[in-house]
Amino acid sequence: MSLSSKEAILAAARRTAQAHGYSGLNFRDLADEVGIKAASIYYHFPSKADLGAAVARRYWEDTAAGLESMSAETPDPLRCLRRYPEVFRKALANDNRMCLCSFMAAEYDDLPEAVKREVQAFADVNVAWLSKLLTAAAVVRPKENEKRARAIFAAVAGAQLMARSRSDISLYDALIDNYRAAGLLPG
């Protein structure tokens, strides 16, 4: 198996998990999508738990890199905070998919421990980045930054969930606008 096969498996698993969650990951279906035999997936991922953890890890690592890239290209912390909802909007714009880790978080009780850790890491990465930007922008008192960061993360993820359940990205946009008007997100 080549590295490109592993990457193709991860990409297919990401798309599947964003549409159907961890429970939707099926080696046979993934193999069909990638064009390999199901048994070949076991070469890189000995179990569904290994695949799920790898997909969730890659997802939060990609998100962390994207957030840092946003910070680098938009040095104004307030502008970065305003752009943050774009991260979640992209999944909705891609065939009404959800944030992979938000979807998996909804399945939390049924996840293997390794997958749970990676799902939690996604939330931690987002909250840490938001806290850092809230501090830099002096939006709230320093003691309030983590609480506000958690509220922003939860609100944006919740807006995505509501919009997905109605296949209506305009609902997501309206909710984000409402969060700005209410002062949760910088306007």
PDB file of C-alpha atoms in Angstrom, residues 4-174:
ATOM      1  CA  SER A   4      -1.263   7.919  -1.463  1.00  0.00           C
ATOM      2  CA  SER A   5      -3.609   5.005  -0.694  1.00  0.00           C
ATOM      3  CA  LYS A   6      -3.468   5.901   2.989  1.00  0.00           C
ATOM      4  CA  GLU A   7      -4.241   9.527   2.175  1.00  0.00           C
ATOM      5  CA  ALA A   8      -7.106   8.472  -0.102  1.00  0.00           C
ATOM      6  CA  ILE A   9      -8.531   6.325   2.695  1.00  0.00           C
ATOM      7  CA  LEU A  10      -8.274   9.208   5.164  1.00  0.00           C
ATOM      8  CA  ALA A  11      -9.919  11.605   2.709  1.00  0.00           C
ATOM      9  CA  ALA A  12     -12.774   9.200   2.013  1.00  0.00           C
ATOM     10  CA  ALA A  13     -13.199   8.500   5.724  1.00  0.00           C
ATOM     11  CA  ARG A  14     -13.308  12.230   6.440  1.00  0.00           C
ATOM     12  CA  ARG A  15     -16.070  12.809   3.888  1.00  0.00           C
ATOM     13  CA  THR A  16     -18.015   9.849   5.247  1.00  0.00           C
ATOM     14  CA  ALA A  17     -17.627  10.887   8.888  1.00  0.00           C
ATOM     15  CA  GLN A  18     -18.690  14.448   8.085  1.00  0.00           C
ATOM     16  CA  ALA A  19     -21.875  13.097   6.508  1.00  0.00           C
ATOM     17  CA  HIS A  20     -22.589  10.069   8.729  1.00  0.00           C
ATOM     18  CA  GLY A  21     -20.358  10.268  11.808  1.00  0.00           C
ATOM     19  CA  TYR A  22     -18.143   7.586  13.259  1.00  0.00           C
ATOM     20  CA  SER A  23     -20.917   5.016  12.998  1.00  0.00           C
ATOM     21  CA  GLY A  24     -20.986   5.585   9.237  1.00  0.00           C
ATOM     22  CA  LEU A  25     -17.378   4.487   8.768  1.00  0.00           C
ATOM     23  CA  ASN A  26     -17.435   1.135   6.991  1.00  0.00           C
ATOM     24  CA  PHE A  27     -14.282  -0.451   5.566  1.00  0.00           C
ATOM     25  CA  ARG A  28     -16.105  -2.057   2.639  1.00  0.00           C
ATOM     26  CA  ASP A  29     -17.749   1.204   1.562  1.00  0.00           C
ATOM     27  CA  LEU A  30     -14.500   3.137   1.984  1.00  0.00           C
ATOM     28  CA  ALA A  31     -12.619   0.538  -0.052  1.00  0.00           C
ATOM     29  CA  ASP A  32     -15.193   0.825  -2.854  1.00  0.00           C
ATOM     30  CA  GLU A  33     -14.864   4.598  -2.842  1.00  0.00           C
ATOM     31  CA  VAL A  34     -11.059   4.470  -2.907  1.00  0.00           C
ATOM     32  CA  GLY A  35     -10.937   1.593  -5.402  1.00  0.00           C
ATOM     33  CA  ILE A  36      -9.109  -0.946  -3.260  1.00  0.00           C
ATOM     34  CA  LYS A  37     -10.001  -4.171  -1.449  1.00  0.00           C
ATOM     35  CA  ALA A  38     -11.506  -3.775   2.021  1.00  0.00           C
ATOM     36  CA  ALA A  39      -8.759  -5.932   3.506  1.00  0.00           C
ATOM     37  CA  SER A  40      -6.201  -3.425   2.190  1.00  0.00           C
ATOM     38  CA  ILE A  41      -7.451  -0.769   4.592  1.00  0.00           C
ATOM     39  CA  TYR A  42      -6.281  -2.937   7.491  1.00  0.00           C
ATOM     40  CA  TYR A  43      -2.703  -2.460   6.306  1.00  0.00           C
ATOM     41  CA  HIS A  44      -2.814   1.158   7.531  1.00  0.00           C
ATOM     42  CA  PHE A  45      -5.662   0.970  10.047  1.00  0.00           C
ATOM     43  CA  PRO A  46      -5.915  -2.328  11.947  1.00  0.00           C
ATOM     44  CA  SER A  47      -9.347  -1.412  13.332  1.00  0.00           C
ATOM     45  CA  LYS A  48     -12.212   1.011  12.877  1.00  0.00           C
ATOM     46  CA  ALA A  49     -11.082   2.708  16.100  1.00  0.00           C
ATOM     47  CA  ASP A  50      -7.611   3.266  14.609  1.00  0.00           C
ATOM     48  CA  LEU A  51      -9.144   4.748  11.473  1.00  0.00           C
ATOM     49  CA  GLY A  52     -11.568   6.916  13.444  1.00  0.00           C
ATOM     50  CA  ALA A  53      -8.793   8.254  15.668  1.00  0.00           C
ATOM     51  CA  ALA A  54      -6.551   8.960  12.669  1.00  0.00           C
ATOM     52  CA  VAL A  55      -9.320  10.793  10.828  1.00  0.00           C
ATOM     53  CA  ALA A  56     -10.264  12.876  13.877  1.00  0.00           C
ATOM     54  CA  ARG A  57      -6.592  13.627  14.603  1.00  0.00           C
ATOM     55  CA  ARG A  58      -5.959  14.730  11.030  1.00  0.00           C
ATOM     56  CA  TYR A  59      -9.118  16.850  11.154  1.00  0.00           C
ATOM     57  CA  TRP A  60      -8.114  18.779  14.271  1.00  0.00           C
ATOM     58  CA  GLU A  61      -4.526  19.116  13.037  1.00  0.00           C
ATOM     59  CA  ASP A  62      -5.788  20.546   9.732  1.00  0.00           C
ATOM     60  CA  THR A  63      -8.142  22.852  11.631  1.00  0.00           C
ATOM     61  CA  ALA A  64      -5.334  24.031  13.917  1.00  0.00           C
ATOM     62  CA  ALA A  65      -3.129  24.735  10.898  1.00  0.00           C
ATOM     63  CA  GLY A  66      -5.994  26.586   9.217  1.00  0.00           C
ATOM     64  CA  LEU A  67      -6.630  28.711  12.294  1.00  0.00           C
ATOM     65  CA  GLU A  68      -2.942  29.570  12.605  1.00  0.00           C
ATOM     66  CA  SER A  69      -2.842  30.393   8.911  1.00  0.00           C
ATOM     67  CA  MET A  70      -5.837  32.684   9.381  1.00  0.00           C
ATOM     68  CA  SER A  71      -4.022  34.411  12.253  1.00  0.00           C
ATOM     69  CA  ALA A  72      -0.919  34.857  10.111  1.00  0.00           C
ATOM     70  CA  GLU A  73      -2.764  36.296   7.118  1.00  0.00           C
ATOM     71  CA  THR A  74      -5.127  38.415   9.231  1.00  0.00           C
ATOM     72  CA  PRO A  75      -3.020  39.907  12.028  1.00  0.00           C
ATOM     73  CA  ASP A  76      -5.977  41.872  13.453  1.00  0.00           C
ATOM     74  CA  PRO A  77      -7.402  39.576  16.175  1.00  0.00           C
ATOM     75  CA  LEU A  78     -10.894  41.087  15.863  1.00  0.00           C
ATOM     76  CA  ARG A  79     -10.970  40.325  12.134  1.00  0.00           C
ATOM     77  CA  CYS A  80      -9.854  36.766  12.859  1.00  0.00           C
ATOM     78  CA  LEU A  81     -12.623  36.357  15.404  1.00  0.00           C
ATOM     79  CA  ARG A  82     -15.120  37.658  12.838  1.00  0.00           C
ATOM     80  CA  ARG A  83     -13.811  35.135  10.303  1.00  0.00           C
ATOM     81  CA  TYR A  84     -13.940  32.169  12.692  1.00  0.00           C
ATOM     82  CA  PRO A  85     -17.471  31.040  11.686  1.00  0.00           C
ATOM     83  CA  GLU A  86     -16.171  30.543   8.124  1.00  0.00           C
ATOM     84  CA  VAL A  87     -14.341  27.433   9.379  1.00  0.00           C
ATOM     85  CA  PHE A  88     -17.656  25.724  10.186  1.00  0.00           C
ATOM     86  CA  ARG A  89     -19.538  27.220   7.253  1.00  0.00           C
ATOM     87  CA  LYS A  90     -17.213  25.471   4.776  1.00  0.00           C
ATOM     88  CA  ALA A  91     -18.490  22.047   5.837  1.00  0.00           C
ATOM     89  CA  LEU A  92     -22.103  23.108   5.296  1.00  0.00           C
ATOM     90  CA  ALA A  93     -21.216  24.526   1.889  1.00  0.00           C
ATOM     91  CA  ASN A  94     -19.728  21.124   1.015  1.00  0.00           C
ATOM     92  CA  ASP A  95     -22.892  19.040   0.470  1.00  0.00           C
ATOM     93  CA  ASN A  96     -24.401  19.996   3.841  1.00  0.00           C
ATOM     94  CA  ARG A  97     -21.694  18.222   5.798  1.00  0.00           C
ATOM     95  CA  MET A  98     -20.840  18.908   9.416  1.00  0.00           C
ATOM     96  CA  CYS A  99     -17.681  19.491  11.329  1.00  0.00           C
ATOM     97  CA  LEU A 100     -16.334  15.960  11.697  1.00  0.00           C
ATOM     98  CA  CYS A 101     -15.537  16.296  15.385  1.00  0.00           C
ATOM     99  CA  SER A 102     -18.896  17.901  16.178  1.00  0.00           C
ATOM    100  CA  PHE A 103     -20.617  14.966  14.509  1.00  0.00           C
ATOM    101  CA  MET A 104     -18.462  12.495  16.416  1.00  0.00           C
ATOM    102  CA  ALA A 105     -19.034  14.390  19.672  1.00  0.00           C
ATOM    103  CA  ALA A 106     -22.742  13.640  19.283  1.00  0.00           C
ATOM    104  CA  GLU A 107     -21.798   9.930  19.253  1.00  0.00           C
ATOM    105  CA  TYR A 108     -19.433  10.345  22.205  1.00  0.00           C
ATOM    106  CA  ASP A 109     -20.783   7.558  24.420  1.00  0.00           C
ATOM    107  CA  ASP A 110     -20.285   5.025  21.623  1.00  0.00           C
ATOM    108  CA  LEU A 111     -16.767   6.084  20.605  1.00  0.00           C
ATOM    109  CA  PRO A 112     -13.606   4.141  21.409  1.00  0.00           C
ATOM    110  CA  GLU A 113     -11.318   5.955  23.883  1.00  0.00           C
ATOM    111  CA  ALA A 114      -8.729   6.852  21.236  1.00  0.00           C
ATOM    112  CA  VAL A 115     -11.387   8.563  19.126  1.00  0.00           C
ATOM    113  CA  LYS A 116     -12.812  10.366  22.167  1.00  0.00           C
ATOM    114  CA  ARG A 117      -9.376  11.858  22.895  1.00  0.00           C
ATOM    115  CA  GLU A 118      -9.043  13.195  19.344  1.00  0.00           C
ATOM    116  CA  VAL A 119     -12.572  14.651  19.388  1.00  0.00           C
ATOM    117  CA  GLN A 120     -11.768  16.406  22.665  1.00  0.00           C
ATOM    118  CA  ALA A 121      -8.515  17.699  21.159  1.00  0.00           C
ATOM    119  CA  PHE A 122     -10.514  19.384  18.383  1.00  0.00           C
ATOM    120  CA  ALA A 123     -12.577  21.311  20.935  1.00  0.00           C
ATOM    121  CA  ASP A 124      -9.435  22.142  22.925  1.00  0.00           C
ATOM    122  CA  VAL A 125      -7.653  23.486  19.830  1.00  0.00           C
ATOM    123  CA  ASN A 126     -10.603  25.711  18.948  1.00  0.00           C
ATOM    124  CA  VAL A 127     -11.070  27.007  22.489  1.00  0.00           C
ATOM    125  CA  ALA A 128      -7.335  27.704  22.903  1.00  0.00           C
ATOM    126  CA  TRP A 129      -7.188  29.611  19.601  1.00  0.00           C
ATOM    127  CA  LEU A 130     -10.309  31.609  20.420  1.00  0.00           C
ATOM    128  CA  SER A 131      -8.966  32.389  23.920  1.00  0.00           C
ATOM    129  CA  LYS A 132      -5.696  33.604  22.458  1.00  0.00           C
ATOM    130  CA  LEU A 133      -7.507  35.895  20.016  1.00  0.00           C
ATOM    131  CA  LEU A 134      -9.928  37.156  22.657  1.00  0.00           C
ATOM    132  CA  THR A 135      -6.918  38.038  24.814  1.00  0.00           C
ATOM    133  CA  ALA A 136      -5.144  39.786  21.941  1.00  0.00           C
ATOM    134  CA  ALA A 137      -8.269  41.734  21.016  1.00  0.00           C
ATOM    135  CA  ALA A 138      -9.084  42.573  24.660  1.00  0.00           C
ATOM    136  CA  VAL A 139     -12.733  41.658  24.000  1.00  0.00           C
ATOM    137  CA  VAL A 140     -13.357  40.530  27.583  1.00  0.00           C
ATOM    138  CA  ARG A 141     -11.381  40.526  30.820  1.00  0.00           C
ATOM    139  CA  PRO A 142      -8.568  37.944  30.813  1.00  0.00           C
ATOM    140  CA  LYS A 143     -10.354  35.796  33.413  1.00  0.00           C
ATOM    141  CA  GLU A 144     -13.353  35.576  31.059  1.00  0.00           C
ATOM    142  CA  ASN A 145     -11.520  34.575  27.869  1.00  0.00           C
ATOM    143  CA  GLU A 146     -11.805  30.806  28.195  1.00  0.00           C
ATOM    144  CA  LYS A 147     -15.484  30.979  29.161  1.00  0.00           C
ATOM    145  CA  ARG A 148     -16.222  33.228  26.192  1.00  0.00           C
ATOM    146  CA  ALA A 149     -14.149  31.007  23.899  1.00  0.00           C
ATOM    147  CA  ARG A 150     -16.158  27.949  24.954  1.00  0.00           C
ATOM    148  CA  ALA A 151     -19.416  29.846  24.429  1.00  0.00           C
ATOM    149  CA  ILE A 152     -18.348  30.940  20.943  1.00  0.00           C
ATOM    150  CA  PHE A 153     -17.228  27.441  20.003  1.00  0.00           C
ATOM    151  CA  ALA A 154     -20.469  25.889  21.271  1.00  0.00           C
ATOM    152  CA  ALA A 155     -22.634  28.533  19.608  1.00  0.00           C
ATOM    153  CA  VAL A 156     -20.964  28.240  16.212  1.00  0.00           C
ATOM    154  CA  ALA A 157     -21.054  24.428  16.316  1.00  0.00           C
ATOM    155  CA  GLY A 158     -24.713  24.596  17.373  1.00  0.00           C
ATOM    156  CA  ALA A 159     -25.546  26.952  14.519  1.00  0.00           C
ATOM    157  CA  GLN A 160     -23.983  24.470  12.133  1.00  0.00           C
ATOM    158  CA  LEU A 161     -26.065  21.653  13.577  1.00  0.00           C
ATOM    159  CA  MET A 162     -29.301  23.613  13.245  1.00  0.00           C
ATOM    160  CA  ALA A 163     -28.529  24.659   9.685  1.00  0.00           C
ATOM    161  CA  ARG A 164     -27.602  21.118   8.686  1.00  0.00           C
ATOM    162  CA  SER A 165     -30.815  19.715  10.087  1.00  0.00           C
ATOM    163  CA  ARG A 166     -32.697  21.995   7.717  1.00  0.00           C
ATOM    164  CA  SER A 167     -30.237  21.867   4.801  1.00  0.00           C
ATOM    165  CA  ASP A 168     -30.237  25.654   4.993  1.00  0.00           C
ATOM    166  CA  ILE A 169     -26.921  27.460   5.044  1.00  0.00           C
ATOM    167  CA  SER A 170     -28.760  30.789   5.205  1.00  0.00           C
ATOM    168  CA  LEU A 171     -29.979  29.743   8.671  1.00  0.00           C
ATOM    169  CA  TYR A 172     -26.346  29.356   9.723  1.00  0.00           C
ATOM    170  CA  ASP A 173     -25.555  32.831   8.414  1.00  0.00           C
ATOM    171  CA  ALA A 174     -28.583  34.300  10.220  1.00  0.00           C
TER     172      ALA A 174
END
